[in-house]
CSV table of C-alpha atoms in Angstrom, one decimal:
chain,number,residue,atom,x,y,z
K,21,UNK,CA,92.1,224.9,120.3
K,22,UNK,CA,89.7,223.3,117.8
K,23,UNK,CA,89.1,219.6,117.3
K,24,UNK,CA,91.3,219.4,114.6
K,25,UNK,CA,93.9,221.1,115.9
K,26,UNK,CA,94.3,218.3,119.0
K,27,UNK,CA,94.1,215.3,116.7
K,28,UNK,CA,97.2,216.7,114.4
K,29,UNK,CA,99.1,217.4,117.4
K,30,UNK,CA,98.0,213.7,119.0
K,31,UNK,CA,98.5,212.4,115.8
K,32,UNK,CA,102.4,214.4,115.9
K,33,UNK,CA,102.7,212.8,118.5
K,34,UNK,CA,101.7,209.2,117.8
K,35,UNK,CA,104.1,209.5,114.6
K,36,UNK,CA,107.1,210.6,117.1
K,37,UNK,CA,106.6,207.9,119.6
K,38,UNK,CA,106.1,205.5,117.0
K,39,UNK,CA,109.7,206.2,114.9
K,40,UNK,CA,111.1,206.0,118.4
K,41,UNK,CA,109.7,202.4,119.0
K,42,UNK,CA,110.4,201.3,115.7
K,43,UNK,CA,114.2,201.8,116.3
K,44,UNK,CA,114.3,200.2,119.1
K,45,UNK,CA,112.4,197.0,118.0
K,46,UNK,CA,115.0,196.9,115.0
K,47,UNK,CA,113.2,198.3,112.0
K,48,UNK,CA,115.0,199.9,109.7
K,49,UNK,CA,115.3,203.1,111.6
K,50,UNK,CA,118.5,202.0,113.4
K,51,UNK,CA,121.1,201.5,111.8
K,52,UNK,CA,123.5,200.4,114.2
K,53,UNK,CA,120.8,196.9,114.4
K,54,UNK,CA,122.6,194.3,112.5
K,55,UNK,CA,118.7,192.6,111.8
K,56,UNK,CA,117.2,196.3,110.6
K,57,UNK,CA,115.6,195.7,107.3
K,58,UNK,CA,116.2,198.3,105.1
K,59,UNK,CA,113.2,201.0,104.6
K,60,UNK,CA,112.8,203.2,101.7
K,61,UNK,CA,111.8,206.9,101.5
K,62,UNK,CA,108.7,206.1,102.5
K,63,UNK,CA,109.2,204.1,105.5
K,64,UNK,CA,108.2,200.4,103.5
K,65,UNK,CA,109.9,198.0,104.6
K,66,UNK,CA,111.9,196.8,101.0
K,67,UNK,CA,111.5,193.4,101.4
K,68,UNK,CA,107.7,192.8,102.0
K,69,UNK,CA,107.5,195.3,99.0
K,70,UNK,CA,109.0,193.2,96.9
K,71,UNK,CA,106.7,190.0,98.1
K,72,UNK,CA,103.7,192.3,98.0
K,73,UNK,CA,104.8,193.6,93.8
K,74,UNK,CA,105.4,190.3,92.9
K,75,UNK,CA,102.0,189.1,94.2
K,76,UNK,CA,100.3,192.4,92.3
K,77,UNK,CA,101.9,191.5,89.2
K,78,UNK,CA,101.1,188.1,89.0
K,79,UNK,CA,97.1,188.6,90.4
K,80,UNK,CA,97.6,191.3,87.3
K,81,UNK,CA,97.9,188.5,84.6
K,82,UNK,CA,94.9,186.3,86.3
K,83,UNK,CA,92.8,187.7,84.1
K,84,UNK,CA,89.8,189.9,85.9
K,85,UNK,CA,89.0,191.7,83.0
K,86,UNK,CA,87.2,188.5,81.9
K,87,UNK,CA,84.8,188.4,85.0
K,88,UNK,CA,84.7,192.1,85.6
K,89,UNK,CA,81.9,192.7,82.5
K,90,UNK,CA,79.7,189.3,83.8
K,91,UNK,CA,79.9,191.2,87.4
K,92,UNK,CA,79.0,194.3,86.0
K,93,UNK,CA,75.5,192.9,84.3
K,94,UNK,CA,75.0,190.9,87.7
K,95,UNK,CA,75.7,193.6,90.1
K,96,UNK,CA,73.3,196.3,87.7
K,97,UNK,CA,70.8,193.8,87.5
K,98,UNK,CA,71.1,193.1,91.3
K,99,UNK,CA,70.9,196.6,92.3
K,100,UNK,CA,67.4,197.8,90.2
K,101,UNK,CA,65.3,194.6,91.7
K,102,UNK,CA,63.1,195.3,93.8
K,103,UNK,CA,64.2,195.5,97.9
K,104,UNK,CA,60.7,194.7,99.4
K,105,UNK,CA,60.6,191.0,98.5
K,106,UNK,CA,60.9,190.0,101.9
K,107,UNK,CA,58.0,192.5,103.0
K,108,UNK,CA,56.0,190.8,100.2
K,109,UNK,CA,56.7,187.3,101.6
K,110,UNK,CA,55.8,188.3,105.1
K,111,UNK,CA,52.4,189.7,103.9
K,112,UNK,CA,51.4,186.0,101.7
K,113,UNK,CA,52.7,184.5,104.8
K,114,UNK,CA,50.7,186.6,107.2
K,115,UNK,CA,47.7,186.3,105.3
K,116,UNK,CA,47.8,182.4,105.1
K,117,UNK,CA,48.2,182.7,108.4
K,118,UNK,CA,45.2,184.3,109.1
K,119,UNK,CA,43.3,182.1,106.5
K,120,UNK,CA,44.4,179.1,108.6
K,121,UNK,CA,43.5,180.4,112.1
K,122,UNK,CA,39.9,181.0,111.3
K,123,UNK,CA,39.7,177.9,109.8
K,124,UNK,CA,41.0,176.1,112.7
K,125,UNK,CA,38.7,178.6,115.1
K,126,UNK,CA,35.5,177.9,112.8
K,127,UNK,CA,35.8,173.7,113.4
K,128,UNK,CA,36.5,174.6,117.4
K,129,UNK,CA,33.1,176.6,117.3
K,130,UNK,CA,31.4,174.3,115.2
K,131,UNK,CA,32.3,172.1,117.7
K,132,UNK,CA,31.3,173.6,120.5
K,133,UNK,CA,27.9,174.5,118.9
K,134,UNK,CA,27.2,170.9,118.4
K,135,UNK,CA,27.1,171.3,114.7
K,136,UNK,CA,29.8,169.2,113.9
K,137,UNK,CA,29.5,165.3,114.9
K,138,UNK,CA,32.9,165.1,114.7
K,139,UNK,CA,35.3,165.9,117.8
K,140,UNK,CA,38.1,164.0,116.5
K,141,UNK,CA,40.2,167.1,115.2
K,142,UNK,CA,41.9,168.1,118.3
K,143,UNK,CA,40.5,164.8,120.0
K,144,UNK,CA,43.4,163.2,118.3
K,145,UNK,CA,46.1,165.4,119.2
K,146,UNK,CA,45.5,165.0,122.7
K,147,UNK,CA,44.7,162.5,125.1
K,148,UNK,CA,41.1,161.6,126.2
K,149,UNK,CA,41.6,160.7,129.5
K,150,UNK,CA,44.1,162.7,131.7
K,151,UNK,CA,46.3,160.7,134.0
K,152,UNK,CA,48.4,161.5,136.4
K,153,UNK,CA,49.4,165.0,136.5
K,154,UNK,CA,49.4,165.7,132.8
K,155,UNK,CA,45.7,167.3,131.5
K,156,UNK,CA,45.4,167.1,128.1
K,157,UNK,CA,44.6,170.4,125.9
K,158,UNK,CA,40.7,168.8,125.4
K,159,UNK,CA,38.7,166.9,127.0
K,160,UNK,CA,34.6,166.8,127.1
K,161,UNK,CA,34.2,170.3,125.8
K,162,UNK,CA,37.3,171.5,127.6
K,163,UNK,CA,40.3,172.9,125.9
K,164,UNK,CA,43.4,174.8,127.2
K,165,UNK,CA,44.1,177.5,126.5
K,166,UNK,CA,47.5,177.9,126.8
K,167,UNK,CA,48.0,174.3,124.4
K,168,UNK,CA,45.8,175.5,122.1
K,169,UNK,CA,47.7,178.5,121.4
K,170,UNK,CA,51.1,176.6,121.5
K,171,UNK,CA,49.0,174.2,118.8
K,172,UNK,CA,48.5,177.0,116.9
K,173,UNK,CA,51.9,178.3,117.3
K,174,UNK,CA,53.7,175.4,116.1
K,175,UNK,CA,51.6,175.2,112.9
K,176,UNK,CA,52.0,178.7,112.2
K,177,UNK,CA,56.2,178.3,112.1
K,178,UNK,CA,55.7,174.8,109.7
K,179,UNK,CA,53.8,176.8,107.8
K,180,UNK,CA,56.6,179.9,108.6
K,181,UNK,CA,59.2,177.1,107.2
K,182,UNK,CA,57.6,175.4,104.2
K,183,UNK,CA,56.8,178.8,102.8
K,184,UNK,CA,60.7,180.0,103.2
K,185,UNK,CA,61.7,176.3,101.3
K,186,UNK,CA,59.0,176.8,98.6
K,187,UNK,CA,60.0,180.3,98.1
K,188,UNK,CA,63.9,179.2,97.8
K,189,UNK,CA,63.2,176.2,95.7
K,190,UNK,CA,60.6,178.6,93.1
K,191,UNK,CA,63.8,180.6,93.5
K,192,UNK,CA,66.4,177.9,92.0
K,193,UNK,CA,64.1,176.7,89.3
K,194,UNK,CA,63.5,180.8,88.2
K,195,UNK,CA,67.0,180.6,88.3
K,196,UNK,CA,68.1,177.6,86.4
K,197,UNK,CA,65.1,177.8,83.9
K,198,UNK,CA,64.9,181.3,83.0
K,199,UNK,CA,68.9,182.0,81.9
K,200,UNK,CA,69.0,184.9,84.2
K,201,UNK,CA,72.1,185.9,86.7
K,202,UNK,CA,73.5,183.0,88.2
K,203,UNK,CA,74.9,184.7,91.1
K,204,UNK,CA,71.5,186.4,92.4
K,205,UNK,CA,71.2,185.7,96.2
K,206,UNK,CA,68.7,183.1,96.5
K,207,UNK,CA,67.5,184.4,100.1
K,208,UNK,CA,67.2,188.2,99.1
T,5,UNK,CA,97.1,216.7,90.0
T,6,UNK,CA,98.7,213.1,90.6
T,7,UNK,CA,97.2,209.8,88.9
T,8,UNK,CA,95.1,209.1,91.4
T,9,UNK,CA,93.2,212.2,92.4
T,10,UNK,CA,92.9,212.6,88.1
T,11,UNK,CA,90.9,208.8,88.3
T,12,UNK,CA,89.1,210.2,91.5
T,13,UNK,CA,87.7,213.6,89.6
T,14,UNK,CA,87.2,211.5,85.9
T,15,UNK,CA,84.7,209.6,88.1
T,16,UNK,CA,83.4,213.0,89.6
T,17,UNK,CA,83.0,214.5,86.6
T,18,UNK,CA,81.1,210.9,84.8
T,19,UNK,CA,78.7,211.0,87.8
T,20,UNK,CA,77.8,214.5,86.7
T,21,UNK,CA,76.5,213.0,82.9
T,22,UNK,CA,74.5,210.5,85.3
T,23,UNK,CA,74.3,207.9,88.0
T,24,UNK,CA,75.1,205.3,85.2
T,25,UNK,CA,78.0,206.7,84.2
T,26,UNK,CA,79.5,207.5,87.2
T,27,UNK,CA,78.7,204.5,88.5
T,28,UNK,CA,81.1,202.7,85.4
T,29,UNK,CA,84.0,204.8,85.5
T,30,UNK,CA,84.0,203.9,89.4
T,31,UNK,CA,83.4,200.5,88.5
T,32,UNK,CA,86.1,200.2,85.8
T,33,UNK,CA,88.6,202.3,88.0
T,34,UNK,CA,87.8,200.0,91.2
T,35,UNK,CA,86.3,196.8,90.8
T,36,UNK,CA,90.1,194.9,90.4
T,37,UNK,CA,91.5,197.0,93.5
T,38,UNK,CA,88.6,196.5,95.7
T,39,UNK,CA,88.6,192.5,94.5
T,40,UNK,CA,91.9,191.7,95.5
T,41,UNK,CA,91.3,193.7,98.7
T,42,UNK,CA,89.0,191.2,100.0
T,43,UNK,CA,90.7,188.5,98.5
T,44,UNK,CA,94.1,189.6,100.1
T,45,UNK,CA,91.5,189.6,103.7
T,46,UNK,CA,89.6,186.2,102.9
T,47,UNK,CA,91.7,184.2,101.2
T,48,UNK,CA,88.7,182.7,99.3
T,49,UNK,CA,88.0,184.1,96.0
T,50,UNK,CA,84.6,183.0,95.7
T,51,UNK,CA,83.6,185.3,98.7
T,52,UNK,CA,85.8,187.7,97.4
T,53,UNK,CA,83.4,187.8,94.2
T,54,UNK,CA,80.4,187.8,96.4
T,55,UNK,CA,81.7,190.6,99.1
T,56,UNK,CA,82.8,192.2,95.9
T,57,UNK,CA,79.4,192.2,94.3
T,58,UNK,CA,77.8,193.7,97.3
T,59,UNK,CA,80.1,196.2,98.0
T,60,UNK,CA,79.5,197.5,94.4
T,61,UNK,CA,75.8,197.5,94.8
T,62,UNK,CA,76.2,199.6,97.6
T,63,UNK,CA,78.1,202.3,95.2
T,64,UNK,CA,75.2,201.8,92.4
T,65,UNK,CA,72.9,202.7,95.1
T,66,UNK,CA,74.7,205.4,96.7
T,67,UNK,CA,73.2,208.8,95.9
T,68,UNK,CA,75.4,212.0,96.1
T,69,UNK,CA,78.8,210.5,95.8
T,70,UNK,CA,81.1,213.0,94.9
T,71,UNK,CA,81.1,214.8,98.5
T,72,UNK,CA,83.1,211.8,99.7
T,73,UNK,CA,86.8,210.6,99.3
T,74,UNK,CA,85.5,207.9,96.5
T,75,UNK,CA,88.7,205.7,97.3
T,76,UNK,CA,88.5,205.8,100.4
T,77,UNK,CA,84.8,205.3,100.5
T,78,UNK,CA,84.6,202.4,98.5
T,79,UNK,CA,87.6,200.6,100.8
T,80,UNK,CA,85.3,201.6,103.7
T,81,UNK,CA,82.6,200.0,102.2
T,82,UNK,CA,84.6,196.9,101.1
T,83,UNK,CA,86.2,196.3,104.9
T,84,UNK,CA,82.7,196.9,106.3
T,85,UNK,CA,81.3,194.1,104.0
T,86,UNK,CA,84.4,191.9,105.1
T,87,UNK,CA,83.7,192.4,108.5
T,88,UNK,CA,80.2,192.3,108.6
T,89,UNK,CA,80.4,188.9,107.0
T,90,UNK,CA,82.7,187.4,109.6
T,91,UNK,CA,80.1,188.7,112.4
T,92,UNK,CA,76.9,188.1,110.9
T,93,UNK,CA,75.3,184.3,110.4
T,94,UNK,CA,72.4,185.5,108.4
T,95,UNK,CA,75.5,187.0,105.7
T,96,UNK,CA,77.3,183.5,106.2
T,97,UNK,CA,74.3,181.5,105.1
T,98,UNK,CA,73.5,183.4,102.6
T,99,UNK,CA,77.0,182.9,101.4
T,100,UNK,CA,76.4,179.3,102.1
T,101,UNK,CA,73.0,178.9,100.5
T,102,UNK,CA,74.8,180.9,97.1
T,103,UNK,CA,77.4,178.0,96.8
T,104,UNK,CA,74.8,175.3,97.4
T,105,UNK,CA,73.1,176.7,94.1
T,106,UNK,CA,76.4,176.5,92.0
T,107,UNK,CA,76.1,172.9,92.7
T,108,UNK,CA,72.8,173.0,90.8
T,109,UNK,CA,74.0,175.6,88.2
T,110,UNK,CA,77.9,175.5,87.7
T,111,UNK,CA,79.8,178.4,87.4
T,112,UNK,CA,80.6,180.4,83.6
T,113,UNK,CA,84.0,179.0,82.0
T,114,UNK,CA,85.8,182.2,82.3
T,115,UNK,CA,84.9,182.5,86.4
T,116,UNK,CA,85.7,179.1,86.8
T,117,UNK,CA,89.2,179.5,84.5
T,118,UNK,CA,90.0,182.8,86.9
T,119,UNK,CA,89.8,181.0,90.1
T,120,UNK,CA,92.0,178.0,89.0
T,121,UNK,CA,94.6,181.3,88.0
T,122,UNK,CA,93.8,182.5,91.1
T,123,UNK,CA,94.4,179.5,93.0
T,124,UNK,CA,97.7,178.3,91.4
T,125,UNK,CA,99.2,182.0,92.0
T,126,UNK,CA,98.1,181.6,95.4
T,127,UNK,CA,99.8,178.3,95.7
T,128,UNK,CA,103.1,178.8,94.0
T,129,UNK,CA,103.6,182.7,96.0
T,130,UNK,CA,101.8,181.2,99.5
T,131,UNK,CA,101.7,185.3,100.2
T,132,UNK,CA,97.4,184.6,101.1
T,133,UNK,CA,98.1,181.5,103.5
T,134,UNK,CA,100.9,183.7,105.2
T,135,UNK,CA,97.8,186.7,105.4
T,136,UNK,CA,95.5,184.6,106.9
T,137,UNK,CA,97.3,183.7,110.1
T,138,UNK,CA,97.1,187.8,110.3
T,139,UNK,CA,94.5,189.6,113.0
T,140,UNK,CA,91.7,190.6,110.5
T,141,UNK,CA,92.5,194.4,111.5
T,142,UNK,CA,96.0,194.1,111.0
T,143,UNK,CA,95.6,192.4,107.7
T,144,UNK,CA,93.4,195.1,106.8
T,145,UNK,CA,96.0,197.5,107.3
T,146,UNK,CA,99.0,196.3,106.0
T,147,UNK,CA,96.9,194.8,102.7
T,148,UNK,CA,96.0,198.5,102.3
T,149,UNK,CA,99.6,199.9,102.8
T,150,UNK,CA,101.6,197.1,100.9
T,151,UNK,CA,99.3,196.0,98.3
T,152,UNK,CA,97.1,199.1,97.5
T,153,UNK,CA,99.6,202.0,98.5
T,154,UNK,CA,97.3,203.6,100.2
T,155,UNK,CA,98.9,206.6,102.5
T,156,UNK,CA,98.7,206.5,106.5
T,157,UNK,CA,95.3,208.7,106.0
T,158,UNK,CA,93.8,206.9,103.1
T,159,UNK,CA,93.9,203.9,105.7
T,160,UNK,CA,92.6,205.9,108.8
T,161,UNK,CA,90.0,207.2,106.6
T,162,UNK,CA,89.1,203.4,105.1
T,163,UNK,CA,88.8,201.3,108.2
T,164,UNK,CA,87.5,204.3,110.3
T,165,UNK,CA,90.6,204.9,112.8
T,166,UNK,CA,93.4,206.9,113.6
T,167,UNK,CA,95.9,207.8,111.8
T,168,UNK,CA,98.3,206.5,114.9
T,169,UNK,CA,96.8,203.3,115.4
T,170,UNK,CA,97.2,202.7,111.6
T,171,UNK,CA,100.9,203.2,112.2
T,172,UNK,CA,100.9,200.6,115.6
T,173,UNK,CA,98.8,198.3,113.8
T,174,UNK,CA,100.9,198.5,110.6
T,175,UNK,CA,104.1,198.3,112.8
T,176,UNK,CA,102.7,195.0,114.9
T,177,UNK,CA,101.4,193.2,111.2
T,178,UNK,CA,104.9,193.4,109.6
T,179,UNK,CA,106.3,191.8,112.4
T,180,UNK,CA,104.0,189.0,112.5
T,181,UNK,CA,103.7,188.6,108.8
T,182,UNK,CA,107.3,188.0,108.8
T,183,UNK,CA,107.5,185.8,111.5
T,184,UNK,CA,104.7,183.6,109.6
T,185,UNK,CA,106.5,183.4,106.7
T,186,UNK,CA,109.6,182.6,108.2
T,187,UNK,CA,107.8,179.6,110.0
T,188,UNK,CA,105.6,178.3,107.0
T,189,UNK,CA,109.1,178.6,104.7
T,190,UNK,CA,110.8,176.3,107.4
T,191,UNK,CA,108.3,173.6,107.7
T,192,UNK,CA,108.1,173.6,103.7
């Protein structure tokens, strides 16, 4: 037996079992049920077919034809943009990224090299002195590494975050100032 | 050939002049049917437009259309957005995010006219607020059978199920659909 053959005869089946429960729970198979609804030719139940026409025809005069030709433009538009934004965000955001690390690693090794007079950059984001059980990320020349790279981290998702607002907000104003779709997605 | 297979192979047959126009005799055939679907499953009809508008820039994109069932398809496609939507917190943000933006940049007159139709049909027949209280899958199914008149196999094929459990399903919604109605009449 192929495939096919055992889903019609499960589906024969399926359609047997399923007339025989339907009498029994009172649809409109049994007759002798004084609450049977009353089922057409094609097994619809008559009365939800009459709530479910009368919602058609009045959905009918709503009007859609009015909307359907500003969806058309919209969804046409939508479809030829480009689908890599988000590929081109991650790259401007990977390379800022980048750009900002060496920055931050280039005052560190200045620092360390004794060309800079200044230690207060990471000075000031940590405590001088440890006490108690805490050590800070730097102290004399020390710094942790495991701080440091939750430091970094953390400034990498601000930056992560800003660039995601900035991008949505560029987004609205394109939006608002240039005429163009109203209902592009803003995120996509 | 009955009317709907004649719309299925008009569509065929525009797709063969060119992605374009296939894509707007599918578009003009489908776009009200496949609205009201997911209004008739969401009960809003401003995620309605936007599940809507995705759903259709998943046909635009679609290459090699005319192997499939296009009705059929294009419900599938329609009930995957649906569901996808209700799962997914990335989709309901960017739903979110697309309504924050309307409060920059209202609406067009005619979409904003179409939802007040919308809503006053949907408040005078109540039909929606009874569909709601619906299992999403049953809803799916008996939105499909009563208000599309799709056929036992058009809906397996649609949601991706058997042709049985379409019948269970179906069987199990009626029930409960009336039992709603008949509690949100008496409280009325």
């Amino acid at each position: 037996m192929t495939l096919k053959d055992d889903r019609d005869e499960r589906n024969e089946r399926n359609e047997r079992n399923f007339d025989g429960e339907n009498a029994s729970a009172g649809g409109g198979t049994n007759k002798n049920d004084p609450a049977a609804v009353p089922e057409n030719a094609n097994g619809h139940d008559e009365e939800l077919v009459s709530i479910f026409r009368k919602q058609a025809a009045s959905d009918s005069g709503a009007g859609i034809d009015n909307i359907k030709n500003i969806e058309y433009a919209r969804i046409t538009g939508a479809a030829k943009r480009s689908p890599n934004a988000f590929y081109y965000y991650l790259c401007a955001f990977l390379l800022l990224f980048i750009v900002f690390m060496a920055y931050n690693i280039s005052i560190v090794a200045n620092e360390k090299a004794g060309l800079s007079p200044s230690r207060e950059y990471y000075h000031n984001a940590y405590d001088a002195e440890p006490f108690g059980e805490t050590r800070p990320a730097v102290y004399d020349d020390y710094r942790d590494p495991a701080a440091m790279l939750m430091f970094f981290a953390a400034e990498g998702a601000v930056l992560f975050i800003l660039m995601a607002l900035f991008a949505v907000l560029v987004r609205f104003a394109y939006l608002k100032f240039s005429g163009a779709h109203k209902k592009i997605s803003v995120l996509c | 050939m009955n009317e709907r297979t004649a719309k299925e192979e008009k569509i065929k047959a525009a797709y063969l002049s060119g992605r374009e126009k296939g894509f707007e005799a599918l578009y003009d055939s489908y776009y009200a049917d496949i609205f009201y679907f997911l209004l008739n499953m969401s009960s809003d009809s401003e995620l309605a437009l936007d599940l809507a508008h995705d759903t259709f820039i998943k046909a635009y994109k679609q290459e090699g259309i005319e192997e499939y069932k296009i009705k059929s398809w294009l419900f599938k496609v329609a009930s995957n957005e649906f569901f996808e939507y209700k799962r997914s917190y990335y989709r309901k943000i960017k739903y979110y995010m697309n309504n924050v933006y309307k409060l920059i940049e209202p609406p067009d007159d005619a979409e904003a006219k179409f939802f007040e139709r919308i809503n006053g049909i949907d408040d005078e027949l109540k039909l929606r607020a009874s569909l709601i209280k619906l299992d999403e899958k049953d809803r799916a199914v008996i939105t499909l059978r009563y208000y599309n008149d799709f056929s036992y196999e058009q809906i397996a094929e649609a949601l991706g199920i058997e042709a049985g459990t379409v019948m269970s399903r179906l069987h199990r919604a009626k029930e409960r659909l009336k039992e709603v109605m008949k509690d949100d009449a008496e409280r009325r």
